[in-house]
Amino acid sequence: MSKSPNFLIPAAGGAALILGVGYGVATNQYTSSKLDVMELQVEQAQTAATDAKAVAEAEVARAAEMEAKANEVQEAARIALASAGGGSVSEPAPLSDGYGLGRLALPEEIAAWDVDVLPDGRGLPEGSGNAFDGEEIFAEKCGSCHGDFGEGVDNWPVLAGGFDTLADEDPVKTVGSYWPHLSTVYDYIYRSMPFGQAGTLTPDETYAIVAYILYSNDLIDDEFELSHENFGEFEMYNANGFVIDDRPELEYSQWRAEPCMENCKEEVQVTMRSVFLVETPPEGGSNSVMNHARDEALPSFTSSGASFIPASTAPAQEVATAAPAEEAPTEADQGVDLIAAGEKAFKKCSACHKIGDGAKNGVGPHLNALMGRPIGGIEGFKYSNVFQAAADEGRVWDEESLAAFLAKPKEYFKGTKMSFAGFKKEEDLVAIIAYLREVGG
Amino acid sequence: MNSTTRRGLLKGGVAMTAGLAAGKASAAGPDPLITELQDWASYTGAGVDETPYGMPIRFESHVVRRNVEWLTASPISSINFTPIHALDGTITPQGCAFERHHSGAIELSKDDYRLMINGLVDRPLVFTYDDLERFPRENHVYFCECAANTGMEWAGSQLNGVQFTHGMIHNMEYTGIPLRTLLKEAGADMSADKWVYVEGADASSNGRSIPMEKALDDVLVAFKANGEALRMEHGYPVRLVVPGWEGNMWVKWLRRVEVVDVAVESREETSKYTDVYEDGTARKWTWVMDAKSVITSPSPQMPIKHGAGPLVISGLAWSGHGQITRVDVSKDGGITWETARLGKQGDTKALTRFYLDTTWDGKPMLLQARAMDETGYVQPTKDQLREQRGENAVYHNNCIQTWYVSPEGIAENVEVS
């Protein structure tokens, strides 16, 4: 196709549109905005003429469509005017073929963001990996939350095992036992993991981690080389375990009947009481307290009312409505900004480390009273070998060691389980140390 | 208010419980709040330059979102709950509307915002925030409910507070562009067997597949809620609004819409947001939130403090299938039902407020509410749901909730036969 004559088409199309829309400019705000749109389209088309070939071709195609739609838009403008005549318009006027807004996405931009993988494997990048390599990457980047074998630490997801438990009282839904498509595993790990460092894995690392997870589920052996070429052949254990929403057939059909209003039951008994009483402190959050009250303490009900009136058990409690304590005014001093900056920086740590009153060990040890604390010194926390060695040497945390460790954790303590890559900015280091000292004591 | 006054109120309550026939209580003596000059009636108050953006008065500072620490491994990938017990009407203020993040709430400015539409389109496009404000926009009120709302209650009555059992919901007026407008702009293939895959800009890059029919129907690309910019925690500057469908699909920090020929089957639509039944098979693509209601007052966090006499029983009802047409309330655990008054005719796929203006005799109650929507669907009991789905389900628990109310007016989360 010869390109140069076609460059004129957008302009011509734009002119036609302007004529058509100009029909009602004097009386209708909508059409005047339309005019702006069309002018923009003309302008864009002219810009396109001097732009790259790819852009030009798309604009040409678009212009052709615009021309074909010109009469239609003209008609739509007439309809919009007619319907606006009676008063306010509640919905936007009918759409034309487009508003000429936005710009074409460049191939590099689409490649950067469009990385999702479809169930049949479309979207997978070239690459490969095996469980042998994956084990090491997994231990470094995933194990601190998911456990070295995908068994899950604390409440973090379990990735392996659970086969034949889906019909049990407490099904164990893992990648192996539950996930229907292998594509989801690659897709999720590549885009969203590791937690706190999403998007940093290479395709080969991702293939290796996926292979290791399959290996942890006894689905492949450790030499199996998973790649974009054999990925699509892999059928997951629970591939056929899902049915598409069948509530319309099973539930809606039954539950669309006129409901009972009187004498709907003979007797009603309380069969279970709240397991947790929830306290709601004024400062936020909540505390769950076990409820030891017994079902029998409550009456049953019939159409003539409650079977008995329980004796008063407690004075009416003012639950959750206690007048909040007045906030003490905070004194602004020089350290406040630094500590605030440290608190912000600590967000990078807080998924794994807790600090402050009552802080407990999580994925990482709690950080209270860290300064002067023996390195690797929290009893009951499973440290990596390098921390254990430091503990054996009797080393303690001080400002210097902490700054060095937090700048480059994996260099300072080679083999640390901590997956954090380190603070790159000096001011973050200073702030985080001030914060740890202030909040953790 | 001083302690003398509070004791006075409690006494009044007891007196009223003892017998309605006594009629109105008379004050023991003149009320100093009336007879004595109060500071606020004499001194001047705050000036107009003190609060450029206002927060609720300090007496309301307990009306906040709350979380339950042990529910999740980390507060960064977690949820908190709207204080629905303390709100009235239907609109949820943004500042106390529940949050659910998979990798924390991010700060993304309008200047740094980009929205890409790609896939099966004639013209893959990139929009800036300013571009979006030039498309014709609409206003609609919709509820957003997490599919896991009331999920803890499958196994039995768990948490004693409507904020915790039903607070994964909010209801706002959104300003946004119909998704269909943007799909047309890109020349998308809009045939019925196509899907759109929507994805967020945060580290979790939460993504969900939405069938084309829904995408062309009422889905909005929204940038305002209740008249002002979205809050950071709700996806500032741009989120998706998927009316009537589970909250996980309302992708925050929306960065990409891809037209695809199959569902992507991402993590959030396979390993999560699916439910296992007793035989081990699982149900997927359960997008619609079925009709549901709950009494917000009285409830465990909202005990009756005034004793017997006039009582307003109030609550919320909603349906992902359309309008709420009726709400019935029972005071005896479902033996007898009365039809409640709707605050106003419900909007489609939005919260509807209901009231039962009644007289309490001071005796125990088992309070329940039961919603009906425009399709004739009647909110089921827990037993009906369990009979269908077993007890291993997590999501889509829209059962009838029961509060036991004691003669002292204290409410507790219970299950009944």
CSV table of N, CA, C and O in Angstrom, one decimal, chain B residues 10-51:
chain,number,residue,atom,x,y,z
B,10,LEU,N,-28.2,5.4,83.6
B,10,LEU,CA,-28.3,4.0,83.9
B,10,LEU,C,-29.5,3.7,84.8
B,10,LEU,O,-30.2,2.8,84.6
B,11,LYS,N,-29.7,4.6,85.8
B,11,LYS,CA,-30.8,4.4,86.7
B,11,LYS,C,-32.1,4.5,86.0
B,11,LYS,O,-33.0,3.7,86.1
B,12,GLY,N,-32.1,5.5,85.1
B,12,GLY,CA,-33.3,5.6,84.3
B,12,GLY,C,-33.6,4.4,83.5
B,12,GLY,O,-34.8,3.9,83.4
B,13,GLY,N,-32.6,3.7,83.0
B,13,GLY,CA,-32.7,2.5,82.2
B,13,GLY,C,-33.4,1.4,83.1
B,13,GLY,O,-34.3,0.7,82.7
B,14,VAL,N,-32.8,1.3,84.3
B,14,VAL,CA,-33.3,0.2,85.2
B,14,VAL,C,-34.8,0.5,85.5
B,14,VAL,O,-35.6,-0.4,85.4
B,15,ALA,N,-35.1,1.7,85.8
B,15,ALA,CA,-36.5,2.1,86.1
B,15,ALA,C,-37.4,1.7,85.0
B,15,ALA,O,-38.5,1.1,85.2
B,16,MET,N,-37.0,2.0,83.8
B,16,MET,CA,-37.9,1.7,82.6
B,16,MET,C,-38.0,0.2,82.4
B,16,MET,O,-39.1,-0.3,82.0
B,17,THR,N,-36.9,-0.6,82.7
B,17,THR,CA,-37.0,-2.0,82.5
B,17,THR,C,-38.1,-2.6,83.5
B,17,THR,O,-38.8,-3.5,83.2
B,18,ALA,N,-38.1,-1.9,84.7
B,18,ALA,CA,-39.0,-2.4,85.7
B,18,ALA,C,-40.5,-2.3,85.3
B,18,ALA,O,-41.3,-3.1,85.7
B,19,GLY,N,-40.8,-1.3,84.6
B,19,GLY,CA,-42.3,-1.2,84.2
B,19,GLY,C,-42.5,-0.1,83.3
B,19,GLY,O,-42.2,1.1,83.6
B,20,LEU,N,-43.0,-0.4,82.1
B,20,LEU,CA,-43.3,0.7,81.1
B,20,LEU,C,-44.5,1.6,81.6
B,20,LEU,O,-44.5,2.7,81.3
B,21,ALA,N,-45.3,1.0,82.4
B,21,ALA,CA,-46.5,1.7,82.9
B,21,ALA,C,-46.2,2.9,83.7
B,21,ALA,O,-46.9,3.9,83.7
B,22,ALA,N,-45.0,2.9,84.2
B,22,ALA,CA,-44.6,4.1,85.0
B,22,ALA,C,-44.5,5.3,84.2
B,22,ALA,O,-44.5,6.4,84.7
B,23,GLY,N,-44.4,5.1,82.8
B,23,GLY,CA,-44.4,6.3,81.9
B,23,GLY,C,-43.0,7.0,82.0
B,23,GLY,O,-42.0,6.4,82.3
B,24,LYS,N,-43.0,8.2,81.6
B,24,LYS,CA,-41.7,8.9,81.5
B,24,LYS,C,-41.1,9.2,82.8
B,24,LYS,O,-41.8,9.6,83.8
B,25,ALA,N,-39.8,8.9,83.0
B,25,ALA,CA,-39.1,9.2,84.2
B,25,ALA,C,-39.0,10.7,84.4
B,25,ALA,O,-38.8,11.4,83.4
B,26,SER,N,-39.1,11.2,85.6
B,26,SER,CA,-38.8,12.6,85.8
B,26,SER,C,-37.4,12.8,86.4
B,26,SER,O,-37.0,11.9,87.1
B,27,ALA,N,-36.8,13.9,86.1
B,27,ALA,CA,-35.5,14.1,86.6
B,27,ALA,C,-35.5,14.3,88.1
B,27,ALA,O,-36.4,14.8,88.7
B,28,ALA,N,-34.4,13.8,88.7
B,28,ALA,CA,-34.3,13.9,90.2
B,28,ALA,C,-34.1,15.4,90.6
B,28,ALA,O,-34.5,15.8,91.7
B,29,GLY,N,-33.5,16.1,89.7
B,29,GLY,CA,-33.3,17.5,90.0
B,29,GLY,C,-32.9,18.2,88.7
B,29,GLY,O,-32.8,17.6,87.7
B,30,PRO,N,-32.8,19.5,88.7
B,30,PRO,CA,-32.5,20.2,87.5
B,30,PRO,C,-31.2,19.8,86.9
B,30,PRO,O,-30.2,19.5,87.6
B,31,ASP,N,-31.2,19.6,85.6
B,31,ASP,CA,-30.0,19.2,84.9
B,31,ASP,C,-29.0,20.3,84.8
B,31,ASP,O,-29.3,21.3,84.1
B,32,PRO,N,-27.8,20.2,85.4
B,32,PRO,CA,-26.8,21.3,85.3
B,32,PRO,C,-26.4,21.6,83.9
B,32,PRO,O,-26.0,22.7,83.6
B,33,LEU,N,-26.5,20.6,83.0
B,33,LEU,CA,-26.2,20.9,81.6
B,33,LEU,C,-27.1,22.0,81.0
B,33,LEU,O,-26.8,22.6,80.0
B,34,ILE,N,-28.3,22.0,81.6
B,34,ILE,CA,-29.3,23.0,81.2
B,34,ILE,C,-29.2,24.3,82.0
B,34,ILE,O,-29.2,25.4,81.6
B,35,THR,N,-29.1,24.1,83.3
B,35,THR,CA,-29.3,25.2,84.2
B,35,THR,C,-28.0,26.0,84.4
B,35,THR,O,-28.0,27.2,84.8
B,36,GLU,N,-26.8,25.4,84.2
B,36,GLU,CA,-25.6,26.1,84.4
B,36,GLU,C,-25.0,26.5,83.1
B,36,GLU,O,-25.1,25.7,82.1
B,37,LEU,N,-24.3,27.6,83.1
B,37,LEU,CA,-23.7,28.1,81.8
B,37,LEU,C,-22.5,27.2,81.5
B,37,LEU,O,-21.6,27.0,82.3
B,38,GLN,N,-22.5,26.6,80.3
B,38,GLN,CA,-21.4,25.7,79.9
B,38,GLN,C,-20.4,26.5,79.1
B,38,GLN,O,-20.7,27.5,78.5
B,39,ASP,N,-19.1,25.9,79.2
B,39,ASP,CA,-18.0,26.6,78.5
B,39,ASP,C,-18.3,26.9,77.0
B,39,ASP,O,-18.0,27.9,76.5
B,40,TRP,N,-18.9,25.8,76.4
B,40,TRP,CA,-19.0,25.9,74.9
B,40,TRP,C,-20.1,27.0,74.6
B,40,TRP,O,-20.2,27.4,73.4
B,41,ALA,N,-20.9,27.3,75.6
B,41,ALA,CA,-22.0,28.3,75.3
B,41,ALA,C,-21.5,29.7,75.6
B,41,ALA,O,-22.2,30.7,75.4
B,42,SER,N,-20.2,29.8,76.1
B,42,SER,CA,-19.7,31.0,76.6
B,42,SER,C,-18.5,31.4,75.8
B,42,SER,O,-18.3,32.5,75.3
B,43,TYR,N,-17.5,30.5,75.7
B,43,TYR,CA,-16.3,30.7,75.0
B,43,TYR,C,-16.4,30.5,73.5
B,43,TYR,O,-17.4,29.8,73.1
B,44,THR,N,-15.5,31.0,72.7
B,44,THR,CA,-15.6,30.8,71.3
B,44,THR,C,-15.0,29.5,70.9
B,44,THR,O,-14.1,28.9,71.6
B,45,GLY,N,-15.3,28.9,69.8
B,45,GLY,CA,-14.8,27.7,69.3
B,45,GLY,C,-13.8,27.8,68.2
B,45,GLY,O,-13.1,28.9,68.1
B,46,ALA,N,-13.6,26.8,67.5
B,46,ALA,CA,-12.5,26.7,66.5
B,46,ALA,C,-12.7,27.6,65.3
B,46,ALA,O,-13.9,27.8,64.9
B,47,GLY,N,-11.7,28.2,64.8
B,47,GLY,CA,-11.8,29.1,63.6
B,47,GLY,C,-11.8,28.4,62.3
B,47,GLY,O,-11.4,27.2,62.3
B,48,VAL,N,-12.1,29.0,61.3
B,48,VAL,CA,-12.2,28.3,60.0
B,48,VAL,C,-10.9,28.0,59.4
B,48,VAL,O,-10.8,27.2,58.4
B,49,ASP,N,-9.8,28.5,60.0
B,49,ASP,CA,-8.5,28.2,59.4
B,49,ASP,C,-7.8,27.1,60.2
B,49,ASP,O,-6.6,26.8,59.9
B,50,GLU,N,-8.5,26.5,61.1
B,50,GLU,CA,-7.8,25.4,61.9
B,50,GLU,C,-7.8,24.1,61.3
B,50,GLU,O,-6.9,23.3,61.5
B,51,THR,N,-8.7,23.7,60.5
B,51,THR,CA,-8.8,22.4,59.9
B,51,THR,C,-9.1,22.4,58.4
B,51,THR,O,-10.2,22.3,58.0
